[in-house]
CSV table of C-alpha atoms in Angstrom, one decimal:
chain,number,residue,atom,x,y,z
A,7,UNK,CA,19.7,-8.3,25.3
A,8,UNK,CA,19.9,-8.2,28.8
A,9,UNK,CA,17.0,-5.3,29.1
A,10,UNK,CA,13.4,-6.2,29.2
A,11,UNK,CA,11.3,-4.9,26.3
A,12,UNK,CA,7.8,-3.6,26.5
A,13,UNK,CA,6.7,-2.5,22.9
A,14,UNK,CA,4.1,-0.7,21.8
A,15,UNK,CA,3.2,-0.2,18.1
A,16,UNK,CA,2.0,3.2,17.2
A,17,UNK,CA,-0.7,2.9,14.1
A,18,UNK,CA,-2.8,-0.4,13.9
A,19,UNK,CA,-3.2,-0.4,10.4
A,20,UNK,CA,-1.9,-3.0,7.3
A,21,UNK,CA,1.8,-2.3,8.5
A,22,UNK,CA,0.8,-2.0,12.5
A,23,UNK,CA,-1.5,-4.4,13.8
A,24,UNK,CA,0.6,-7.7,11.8
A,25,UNK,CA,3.5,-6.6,13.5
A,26,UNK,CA,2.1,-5.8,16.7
A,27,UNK,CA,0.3,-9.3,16.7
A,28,UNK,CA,4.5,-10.6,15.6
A,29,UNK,CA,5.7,-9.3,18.8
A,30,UNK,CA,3.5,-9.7,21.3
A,31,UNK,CA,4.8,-13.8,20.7
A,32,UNK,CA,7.9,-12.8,22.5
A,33,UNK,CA,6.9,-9.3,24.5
A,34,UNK,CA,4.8,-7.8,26.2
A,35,UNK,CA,3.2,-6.1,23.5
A,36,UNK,CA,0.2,-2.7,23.5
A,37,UNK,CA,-1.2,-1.4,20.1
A,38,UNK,CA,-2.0,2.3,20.0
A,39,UNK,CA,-4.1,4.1,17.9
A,40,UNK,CA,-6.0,7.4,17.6
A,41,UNK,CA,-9.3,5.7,15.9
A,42,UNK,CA,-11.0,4.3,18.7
A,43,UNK,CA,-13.8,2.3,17.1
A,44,UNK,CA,-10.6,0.6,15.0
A,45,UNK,CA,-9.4,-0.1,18.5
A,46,UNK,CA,-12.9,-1.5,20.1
A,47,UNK,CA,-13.0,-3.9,16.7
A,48,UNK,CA,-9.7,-5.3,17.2
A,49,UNK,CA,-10.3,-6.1,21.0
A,50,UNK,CA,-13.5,-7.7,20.2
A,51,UNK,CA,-11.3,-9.7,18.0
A,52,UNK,CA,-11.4,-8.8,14.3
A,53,UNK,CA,-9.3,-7.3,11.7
A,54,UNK,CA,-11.0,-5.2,9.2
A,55,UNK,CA,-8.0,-5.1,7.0
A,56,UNK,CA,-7.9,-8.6,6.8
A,57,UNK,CA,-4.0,-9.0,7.4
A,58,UNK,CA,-4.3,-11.2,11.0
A,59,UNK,CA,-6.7,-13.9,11.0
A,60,UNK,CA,-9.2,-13.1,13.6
A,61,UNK,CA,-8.4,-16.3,15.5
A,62,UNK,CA,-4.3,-15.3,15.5
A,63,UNK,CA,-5.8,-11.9,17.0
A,64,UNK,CA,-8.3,-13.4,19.7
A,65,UNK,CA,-5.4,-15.9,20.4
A,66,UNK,CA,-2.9,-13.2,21.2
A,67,UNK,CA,-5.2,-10.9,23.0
A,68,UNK,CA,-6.0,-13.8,25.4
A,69,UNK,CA,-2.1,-14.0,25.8
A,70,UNK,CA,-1.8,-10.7,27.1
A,71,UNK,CA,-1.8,-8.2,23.5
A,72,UNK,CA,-3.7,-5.3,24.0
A,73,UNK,CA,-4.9,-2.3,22.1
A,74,UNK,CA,-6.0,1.1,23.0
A,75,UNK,CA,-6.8,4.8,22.2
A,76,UNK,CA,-5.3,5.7,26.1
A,77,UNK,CA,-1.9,7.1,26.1
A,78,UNK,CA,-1.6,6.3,30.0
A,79,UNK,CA,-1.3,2.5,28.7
A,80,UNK,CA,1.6,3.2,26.8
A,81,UNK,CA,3.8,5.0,29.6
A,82,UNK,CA,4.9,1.9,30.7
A,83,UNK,CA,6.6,0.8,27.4
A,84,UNK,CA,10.2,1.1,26.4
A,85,UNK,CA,10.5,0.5,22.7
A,86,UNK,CA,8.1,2.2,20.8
A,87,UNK,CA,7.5,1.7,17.1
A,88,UNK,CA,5.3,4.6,15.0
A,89,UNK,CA,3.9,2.7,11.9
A,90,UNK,CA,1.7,5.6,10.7
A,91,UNK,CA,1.2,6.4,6.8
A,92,UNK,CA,2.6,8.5,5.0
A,93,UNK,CA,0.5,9.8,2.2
A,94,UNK,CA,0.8,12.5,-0.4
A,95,UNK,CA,-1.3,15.9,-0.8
A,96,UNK,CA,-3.3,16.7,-3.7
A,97,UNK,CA,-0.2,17.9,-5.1
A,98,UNK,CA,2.0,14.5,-4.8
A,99,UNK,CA,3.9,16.3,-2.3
A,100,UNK,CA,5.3,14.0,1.2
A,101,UNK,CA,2.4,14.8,4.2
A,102,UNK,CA,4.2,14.3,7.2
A,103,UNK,CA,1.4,15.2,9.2
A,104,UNK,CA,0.3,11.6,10.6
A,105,UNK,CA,4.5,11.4,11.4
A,106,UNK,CA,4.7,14.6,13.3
A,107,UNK,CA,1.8,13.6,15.5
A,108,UNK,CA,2.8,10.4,16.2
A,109,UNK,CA,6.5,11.8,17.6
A,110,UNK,CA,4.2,14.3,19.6
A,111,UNK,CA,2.8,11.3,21.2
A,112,UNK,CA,6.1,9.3,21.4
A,113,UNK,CA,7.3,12.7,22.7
A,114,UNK,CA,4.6,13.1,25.7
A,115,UNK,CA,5.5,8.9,26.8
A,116,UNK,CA,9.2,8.3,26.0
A,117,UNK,CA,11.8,8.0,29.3
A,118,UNK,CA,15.1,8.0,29.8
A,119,UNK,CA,17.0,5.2,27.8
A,120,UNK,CA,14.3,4.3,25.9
A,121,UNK,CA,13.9,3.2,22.0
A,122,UNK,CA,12.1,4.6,19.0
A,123,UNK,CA,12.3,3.1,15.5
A,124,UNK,CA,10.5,4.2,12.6
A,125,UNK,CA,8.8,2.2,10.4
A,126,UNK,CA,7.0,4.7,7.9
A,127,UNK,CA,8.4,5.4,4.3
A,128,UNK,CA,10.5,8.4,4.3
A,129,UNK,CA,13.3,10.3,2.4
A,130,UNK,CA,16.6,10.2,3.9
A,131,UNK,CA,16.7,12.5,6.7
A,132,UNK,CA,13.4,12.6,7.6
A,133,UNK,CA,13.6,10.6,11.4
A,134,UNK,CA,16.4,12.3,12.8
A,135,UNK,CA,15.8,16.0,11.0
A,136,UNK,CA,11.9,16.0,11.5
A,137,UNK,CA,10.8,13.7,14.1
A,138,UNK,CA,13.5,13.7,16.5
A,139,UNK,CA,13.5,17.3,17.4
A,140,UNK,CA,9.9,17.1,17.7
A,141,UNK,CA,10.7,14.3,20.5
A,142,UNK,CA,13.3,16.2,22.2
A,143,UNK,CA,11.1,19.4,22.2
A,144,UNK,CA,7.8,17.1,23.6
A,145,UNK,CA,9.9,15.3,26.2
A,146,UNK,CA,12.8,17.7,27.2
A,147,UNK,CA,14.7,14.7,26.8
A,148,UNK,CA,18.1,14.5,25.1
A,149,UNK,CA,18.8,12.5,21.6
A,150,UNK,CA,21.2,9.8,21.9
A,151,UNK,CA,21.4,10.6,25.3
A,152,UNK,CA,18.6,10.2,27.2
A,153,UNK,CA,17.1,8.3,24.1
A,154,UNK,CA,17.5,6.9,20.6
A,155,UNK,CA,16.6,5.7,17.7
A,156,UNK,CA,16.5,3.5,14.8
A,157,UNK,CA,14.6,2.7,11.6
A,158,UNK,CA,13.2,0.1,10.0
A,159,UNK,CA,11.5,0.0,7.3
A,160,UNK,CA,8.3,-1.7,7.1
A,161,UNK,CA,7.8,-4.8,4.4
A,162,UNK,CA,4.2,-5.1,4.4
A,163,UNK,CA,2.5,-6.3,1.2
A,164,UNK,CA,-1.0,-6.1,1.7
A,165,UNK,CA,-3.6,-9.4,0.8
A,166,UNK,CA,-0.3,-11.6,0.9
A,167,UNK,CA,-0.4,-14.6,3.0
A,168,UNK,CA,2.8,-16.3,2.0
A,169,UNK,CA,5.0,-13.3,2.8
A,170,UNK,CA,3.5,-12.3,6.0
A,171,UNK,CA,5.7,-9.8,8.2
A,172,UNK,CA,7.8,-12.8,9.5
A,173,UNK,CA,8.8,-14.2,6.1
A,174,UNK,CA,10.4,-11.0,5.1
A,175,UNK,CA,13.8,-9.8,5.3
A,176,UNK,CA,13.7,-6.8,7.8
A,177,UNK,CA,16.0,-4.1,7.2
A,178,UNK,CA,17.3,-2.5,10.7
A,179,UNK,CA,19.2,0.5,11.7
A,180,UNK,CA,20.1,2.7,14.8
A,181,UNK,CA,20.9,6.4,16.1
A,182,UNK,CA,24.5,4.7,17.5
A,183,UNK,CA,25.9,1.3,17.1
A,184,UNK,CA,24.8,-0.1,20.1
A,185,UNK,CA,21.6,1.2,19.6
A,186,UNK,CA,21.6,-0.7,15.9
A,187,UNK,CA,23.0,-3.9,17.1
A,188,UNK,CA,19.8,-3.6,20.0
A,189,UNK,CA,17.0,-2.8,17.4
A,190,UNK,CA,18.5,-5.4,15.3
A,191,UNK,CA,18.2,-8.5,18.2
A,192,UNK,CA,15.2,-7.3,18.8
A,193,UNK,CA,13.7,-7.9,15.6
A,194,UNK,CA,15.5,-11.0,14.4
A,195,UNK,CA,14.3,-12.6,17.4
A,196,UNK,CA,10.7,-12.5,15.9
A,197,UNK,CA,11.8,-12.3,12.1
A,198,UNK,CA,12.0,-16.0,11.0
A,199,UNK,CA,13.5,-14.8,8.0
A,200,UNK,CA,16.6,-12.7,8.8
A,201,UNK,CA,17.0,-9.5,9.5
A,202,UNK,CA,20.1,-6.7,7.9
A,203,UNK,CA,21.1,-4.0,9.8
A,204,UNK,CA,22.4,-0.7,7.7
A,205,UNK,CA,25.2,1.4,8.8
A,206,UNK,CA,22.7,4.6,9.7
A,207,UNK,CA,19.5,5.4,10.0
A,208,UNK,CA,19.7,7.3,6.4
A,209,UNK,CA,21.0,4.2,4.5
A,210,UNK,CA,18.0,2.2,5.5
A,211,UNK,CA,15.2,4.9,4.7
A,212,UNK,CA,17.0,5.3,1.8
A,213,UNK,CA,16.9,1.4,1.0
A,214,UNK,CA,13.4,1.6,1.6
A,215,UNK,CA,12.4,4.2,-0.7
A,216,UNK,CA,13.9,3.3,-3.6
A,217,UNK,CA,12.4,0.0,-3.4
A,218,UNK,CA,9.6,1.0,-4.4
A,219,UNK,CA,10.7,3.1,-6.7
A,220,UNK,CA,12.0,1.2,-8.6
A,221,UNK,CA,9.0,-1.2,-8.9
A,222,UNK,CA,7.2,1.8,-10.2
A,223,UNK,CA,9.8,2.5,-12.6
A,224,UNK,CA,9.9,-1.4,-14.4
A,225,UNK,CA,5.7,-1.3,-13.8
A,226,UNK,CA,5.9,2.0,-16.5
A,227,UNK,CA,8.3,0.9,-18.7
A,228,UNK,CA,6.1,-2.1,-19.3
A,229,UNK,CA,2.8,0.1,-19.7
A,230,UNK,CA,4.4,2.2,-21.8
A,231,UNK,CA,5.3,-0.5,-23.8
A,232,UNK,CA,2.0,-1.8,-23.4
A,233,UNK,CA,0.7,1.6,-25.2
A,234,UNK,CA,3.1,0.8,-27.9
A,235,UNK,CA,2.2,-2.7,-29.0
A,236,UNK,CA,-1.3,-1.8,-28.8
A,237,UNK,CA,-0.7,0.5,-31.4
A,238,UNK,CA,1.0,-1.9,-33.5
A,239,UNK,CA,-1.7,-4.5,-33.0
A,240,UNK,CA,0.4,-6.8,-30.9
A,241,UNK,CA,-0.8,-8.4,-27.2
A,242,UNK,CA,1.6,-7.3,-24.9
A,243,UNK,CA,1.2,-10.3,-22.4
A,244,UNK,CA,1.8,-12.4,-25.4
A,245,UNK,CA,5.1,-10.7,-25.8
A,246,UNK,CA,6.5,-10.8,-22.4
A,247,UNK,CA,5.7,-14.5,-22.2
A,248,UNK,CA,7.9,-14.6,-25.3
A,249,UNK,CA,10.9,-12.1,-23.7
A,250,UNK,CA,10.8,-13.7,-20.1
A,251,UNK,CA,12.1,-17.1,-21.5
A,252,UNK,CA,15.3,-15.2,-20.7
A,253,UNK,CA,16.9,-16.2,-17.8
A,254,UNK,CA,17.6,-12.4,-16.4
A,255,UNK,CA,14.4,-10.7,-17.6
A,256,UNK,CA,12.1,-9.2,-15.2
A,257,UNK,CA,8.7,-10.2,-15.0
A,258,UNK,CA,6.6,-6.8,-14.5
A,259,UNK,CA,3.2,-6.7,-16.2
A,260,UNK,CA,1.0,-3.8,-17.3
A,261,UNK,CA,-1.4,-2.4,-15.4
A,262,UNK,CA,-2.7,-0.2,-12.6
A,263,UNK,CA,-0.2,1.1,-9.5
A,264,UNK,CA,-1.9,2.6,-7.4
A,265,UNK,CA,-2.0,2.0,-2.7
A,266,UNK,CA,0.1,3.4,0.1
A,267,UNK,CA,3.4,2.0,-1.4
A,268,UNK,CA,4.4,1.9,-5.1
A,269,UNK,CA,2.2,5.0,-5.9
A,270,UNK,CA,3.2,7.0,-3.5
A,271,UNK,CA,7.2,6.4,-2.2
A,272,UNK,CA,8.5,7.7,-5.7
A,273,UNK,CA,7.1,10.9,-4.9
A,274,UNK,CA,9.1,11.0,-1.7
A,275,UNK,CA,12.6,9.9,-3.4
A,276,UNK,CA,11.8,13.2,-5.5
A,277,UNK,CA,11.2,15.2,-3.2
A,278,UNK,CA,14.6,14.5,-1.7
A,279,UNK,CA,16.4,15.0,-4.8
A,280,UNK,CA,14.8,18.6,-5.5
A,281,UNK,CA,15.2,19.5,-2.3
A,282,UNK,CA,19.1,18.5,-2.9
A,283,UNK,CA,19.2,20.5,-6.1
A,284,UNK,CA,18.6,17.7,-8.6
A,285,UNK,CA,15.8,17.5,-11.2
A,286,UNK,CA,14.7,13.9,-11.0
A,287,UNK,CA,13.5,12.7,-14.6
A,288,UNK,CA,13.4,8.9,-14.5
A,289,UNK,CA,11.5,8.6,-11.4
A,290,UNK,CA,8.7,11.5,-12.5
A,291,UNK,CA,8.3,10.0,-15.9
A,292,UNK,CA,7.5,7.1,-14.4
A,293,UNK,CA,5.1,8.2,-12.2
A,294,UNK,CA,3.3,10.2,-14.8
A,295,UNK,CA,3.0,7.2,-16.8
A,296,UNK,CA,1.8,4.9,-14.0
A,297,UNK,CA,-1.0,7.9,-13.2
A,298,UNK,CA,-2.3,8.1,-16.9
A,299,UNK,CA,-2.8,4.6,-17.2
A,300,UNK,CA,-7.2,4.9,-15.7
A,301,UNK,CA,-7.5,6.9,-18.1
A,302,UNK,CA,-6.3,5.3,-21.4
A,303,UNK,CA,-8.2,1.7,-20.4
A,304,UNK,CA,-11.1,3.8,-20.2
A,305,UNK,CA,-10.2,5.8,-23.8
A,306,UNK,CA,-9.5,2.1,-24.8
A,307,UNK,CA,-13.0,0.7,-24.1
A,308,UNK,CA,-14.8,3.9,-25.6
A,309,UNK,CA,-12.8,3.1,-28.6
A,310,UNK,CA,-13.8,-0.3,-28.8
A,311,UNK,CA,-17.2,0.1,-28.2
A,312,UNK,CA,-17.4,2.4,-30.9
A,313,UNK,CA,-16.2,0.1,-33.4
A,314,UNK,CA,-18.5,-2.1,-32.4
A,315,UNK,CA,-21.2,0.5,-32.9
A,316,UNK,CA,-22.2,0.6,-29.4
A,317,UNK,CA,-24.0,3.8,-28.2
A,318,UNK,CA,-21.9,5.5,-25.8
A,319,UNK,CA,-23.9,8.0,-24.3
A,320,UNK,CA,-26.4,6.5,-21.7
A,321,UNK,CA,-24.7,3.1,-21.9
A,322,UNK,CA,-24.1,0.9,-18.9
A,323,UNK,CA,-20.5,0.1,-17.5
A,324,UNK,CA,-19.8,-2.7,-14.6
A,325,UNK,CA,-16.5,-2.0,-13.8
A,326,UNK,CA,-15.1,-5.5,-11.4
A,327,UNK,CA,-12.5,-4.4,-8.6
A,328,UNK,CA,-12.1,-1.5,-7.1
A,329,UNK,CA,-9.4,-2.0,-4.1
A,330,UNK,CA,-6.0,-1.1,-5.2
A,331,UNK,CA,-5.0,-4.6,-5.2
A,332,UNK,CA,-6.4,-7.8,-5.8
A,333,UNK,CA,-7.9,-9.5,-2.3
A,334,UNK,CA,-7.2,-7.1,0.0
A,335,UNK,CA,-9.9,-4.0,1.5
A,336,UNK,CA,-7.3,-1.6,0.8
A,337,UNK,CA,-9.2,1.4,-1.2
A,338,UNK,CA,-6.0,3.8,-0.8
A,339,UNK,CA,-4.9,5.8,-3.7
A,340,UNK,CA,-6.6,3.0,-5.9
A,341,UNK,CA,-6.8,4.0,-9.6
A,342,UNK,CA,-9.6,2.0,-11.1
A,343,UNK,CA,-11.1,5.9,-9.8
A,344,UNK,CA,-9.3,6.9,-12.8
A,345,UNK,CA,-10.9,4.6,-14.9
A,346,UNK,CA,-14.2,5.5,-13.5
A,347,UNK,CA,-13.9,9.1,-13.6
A,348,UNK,CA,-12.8,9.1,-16.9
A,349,UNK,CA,-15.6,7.2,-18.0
A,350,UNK,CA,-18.4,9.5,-16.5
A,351,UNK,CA,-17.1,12.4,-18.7
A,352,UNK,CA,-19.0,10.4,-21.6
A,353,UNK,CA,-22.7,10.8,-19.4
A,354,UNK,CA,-22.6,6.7,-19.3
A,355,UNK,CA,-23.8,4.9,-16.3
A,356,UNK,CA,-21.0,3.2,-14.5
A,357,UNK,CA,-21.8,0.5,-12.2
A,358,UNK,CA,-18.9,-0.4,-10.1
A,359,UNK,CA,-19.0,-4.2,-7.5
A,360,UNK,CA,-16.0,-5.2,-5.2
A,361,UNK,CA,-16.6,-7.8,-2.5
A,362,UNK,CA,-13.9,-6.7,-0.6
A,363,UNK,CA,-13.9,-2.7,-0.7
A,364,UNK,CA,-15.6,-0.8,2.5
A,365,UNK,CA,-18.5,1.0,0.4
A,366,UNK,CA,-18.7,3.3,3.2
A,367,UNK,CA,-15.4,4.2,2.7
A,368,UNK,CA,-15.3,4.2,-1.0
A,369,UNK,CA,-18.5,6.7,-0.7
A,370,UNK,CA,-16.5,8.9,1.7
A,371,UNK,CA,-13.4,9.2,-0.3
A,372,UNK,CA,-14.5,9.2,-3.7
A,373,UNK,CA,-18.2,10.1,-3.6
A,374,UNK,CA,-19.2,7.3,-4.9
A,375,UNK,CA,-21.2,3.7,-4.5
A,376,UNK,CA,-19.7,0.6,-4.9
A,377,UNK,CA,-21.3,-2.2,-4.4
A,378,UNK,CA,-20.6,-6.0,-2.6
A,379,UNK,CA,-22.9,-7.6,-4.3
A,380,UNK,CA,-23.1,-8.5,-8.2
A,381,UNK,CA,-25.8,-6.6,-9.5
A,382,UNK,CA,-28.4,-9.4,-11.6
A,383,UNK,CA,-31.0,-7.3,-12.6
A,384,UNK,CA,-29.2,-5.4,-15.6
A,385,UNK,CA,-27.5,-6.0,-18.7
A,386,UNK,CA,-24.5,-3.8,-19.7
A,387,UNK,CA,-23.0,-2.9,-22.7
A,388,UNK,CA,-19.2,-3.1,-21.6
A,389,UNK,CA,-17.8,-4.9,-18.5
A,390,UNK,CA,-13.8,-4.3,-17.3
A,391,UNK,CA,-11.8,-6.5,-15.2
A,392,UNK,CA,-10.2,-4.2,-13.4
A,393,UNK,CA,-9.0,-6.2,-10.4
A,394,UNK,CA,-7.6,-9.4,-9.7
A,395,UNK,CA,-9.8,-10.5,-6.8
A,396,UNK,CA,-9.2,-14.6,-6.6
A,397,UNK,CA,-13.6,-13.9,-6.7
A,398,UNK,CA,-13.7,-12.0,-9.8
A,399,UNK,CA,-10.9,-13.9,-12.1
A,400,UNK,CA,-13.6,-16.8,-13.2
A,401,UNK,CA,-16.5,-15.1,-12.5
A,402,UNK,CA,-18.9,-16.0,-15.4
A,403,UNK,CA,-20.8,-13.3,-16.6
A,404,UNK,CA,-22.5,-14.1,-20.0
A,405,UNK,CA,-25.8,-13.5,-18.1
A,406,UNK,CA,-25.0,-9.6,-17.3
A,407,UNK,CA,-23.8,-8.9,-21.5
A,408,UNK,CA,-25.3,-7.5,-23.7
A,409,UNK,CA,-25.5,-9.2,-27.1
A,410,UNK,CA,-23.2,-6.4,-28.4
A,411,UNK,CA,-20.8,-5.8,-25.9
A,412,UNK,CA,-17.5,-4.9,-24.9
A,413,UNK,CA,-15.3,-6.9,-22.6
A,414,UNK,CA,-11.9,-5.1,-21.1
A,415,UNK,CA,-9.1,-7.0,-18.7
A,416,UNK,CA,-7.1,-4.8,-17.2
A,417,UNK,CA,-4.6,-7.8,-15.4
A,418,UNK,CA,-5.0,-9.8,-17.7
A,419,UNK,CA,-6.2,-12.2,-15.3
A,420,UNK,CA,-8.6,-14.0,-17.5
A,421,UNK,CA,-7.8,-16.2,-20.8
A,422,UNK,CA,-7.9,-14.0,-24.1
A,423,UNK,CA,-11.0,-15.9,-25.4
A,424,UNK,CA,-14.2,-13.8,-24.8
A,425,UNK,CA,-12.1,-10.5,-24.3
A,426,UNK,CA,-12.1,-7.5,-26.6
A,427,UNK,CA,-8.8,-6.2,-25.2
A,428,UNK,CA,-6.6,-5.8,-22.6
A,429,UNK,CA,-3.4,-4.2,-21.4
């Protein structure tokens, strides 16, 4: 690579900011986003999100990283990288609202000869059909030849601190092959782990989106199963310990899929089909499997505190978790809502503690209050595991049960002693 690199990172979120901080080790590196008091935190040297350790971040800022709201700062760059989300609508249909802004941006900065890759999911087609125009028509600038562009997709898994962004195999791609081969050095010179580069730009958001996918997919085969065996009077997690002493079966549990990633690329692959004619089955009968699942653990725990001749009405829920995944802030799409929702309709009183989630957050986005702290001073009638927070696995609470009670794990995190069901 004989060109020097300035990159700036558009979006300083769980995909972002990790890989913002994994650059600026070799480049001269600027963050940008559009929330300013997200910016201010980070320069004061914390991460919210919980993905860089505050003294990685204060490190690299004092090394020359630096974020910012101003889109003077990022004038100066010449490889820019939009992580934004990409979320559904009420619907479960692709919003490519936060996408379309950020090639405005990338559209108002961008110069001659300059690089833009893509990290958001997408469906095939989306970067150089949707966002590119929208960079050509912002700039006045030329695709492929006055700049280009590549995609990679991003590799984030939220909460993990084994597989950080540099332990991962990163998929790369470019708008020609130069531009690939460029995109790709780029990258494997801060991916310790390797990095692939696809034939096109279309191969790799492909790659990306069925990875997903097909996570989702095994995840509701498995609940569906899980839904099954209940039935039958059989524990599930029992079974797959039994099937998984094969050497090529796959280890998926039952449970809730919910966040940015698993929940929501499906929706995107099936999109792309319908919109090339094709009726996707697989994929949507996953999905509505996955979805349904809040709502049979909370038909579940009705049931069973009915046999146990509980009173429903006016009884007292704690519901443990409520991020979409287990040690991470991450509130997104998280279904213990479900669960929660579907428990209301029964006029009980649902109490619901996370020591991770943002209750501020929670409050804004789902109306209602979680709180940090384990509530002492009551005694409920059914408690659920609902997430695997490292905090809430052993957590004793014998103190907060009634003496006829109702206890639900949803991960089956916790040993089957002292539990009245689980998935």
């Amino acid at each position: 690579m004989e060109k020097e690199f300035k990159i700036c990172v558009i979006g300083l979120g769980y995909v972002g900011l990790p890989l913002a901080r994994l650059f600026s080790t070799e480049y001269p590196t600027i963050g940008f986003d559009l929330n300013t008091s997200r910016v201010a935190e980070l320069m004061n040297g914390h991460d919210a999100t919980l993905e860089v350790d505050d003294n990685l971040l204060k490190e690299a800022i004092k090394k020359g990283f630096k974020c910012t709201s101003d889109i003077e700062d990022i004038k100066s760059c010449n490889f820019y990288i939009v992580a934004v989300p990409t979320p559904v609508d009420r619907d479960n249909r692709p919003d490519l609202t936060p996408l379309i802004k950020a090639s405005e941006t990338v559209g108002k900065v961008i110069s001659q000869n300059d690089i833009v890759v893509y990290e958001s999911t997408v469906y095939p087609g989306v970067t150089e059909e949707e966002c590119i125009p929208i960079i050509e028509k912002t700039s006045g600038l030329k695709f492929n030849k006055d700049f280009f562009a590549g995609y990679s997709p991003e590799r984030i898994n939220p909460g993990d601190k084994l597989h950080t962004v540099d332990k991962i195999k990163k998929v790369t791609s470019g708008s020609t092959p130069e531009t690939g081969k460029t995109v790709d050095d780029v990258y494997s010179s801060v991916i310790t782990a390797g990095t692939f580069l696809a034939s096109s730009i279309k191969v790799a958001e492909a790659a990306k989106v069925i990875e997903n996918s097909q996570r989702d997919i095994n995840i509701a085969f498995v609940n569906e199963l899980s839904k099954i065996l209940t039935r039958m009077g059989i524990d599930t997690l029992e079974v797959l310990d039994a099937a998984s002493t094969k050497w090529n079966f796959l280890p998926f549990k039952p449970g809730l899929v919910g966040g940015h990633c698993i929940g929501v690329d499906p929706y995107y692959l099936a999109q792309c089909a319908i919109r090339h004619g094709y009726n996707p089955e697989i994929i949507l009968a996953g999905r509505r499997m996955n979805d349904s699942m809040g709502e049979y653990v909370a038909d579940r725990v009705i049931k069973l505190m009915l046999k146990k001749g509980i009173q429903v009405i006016g009884s007292n829920i704690l519901v443990l978790g409520f991020t979409f995944k287990e040690n991470c802030p991450d509130v997104r799409n998280t279904k213990v809502i479900d669960i929660i929702n579907s428990l209301k309709e029964y006029n009980l009183n649902v109490t619901t503690y996370d020591p991770f989630a943002n209750t501020c957050t929670a409050r804004r986005e789902y109306g209602i209050d979680v709180v940090n702290e384990l509530p002492l001073d009551m005694k409920y009638d059914a408690v659920i595991f609902a997430v695997a927070h490292d905090s809430i696995k052993n957590l004793d609470i014998s103190e907060l049960l009634k003496p006829k009670h109702v206890v639900f794990d949803v991960k089956g995190m916790r040993d089957k002693l002292g539990t009245d069901g689980r998935l």
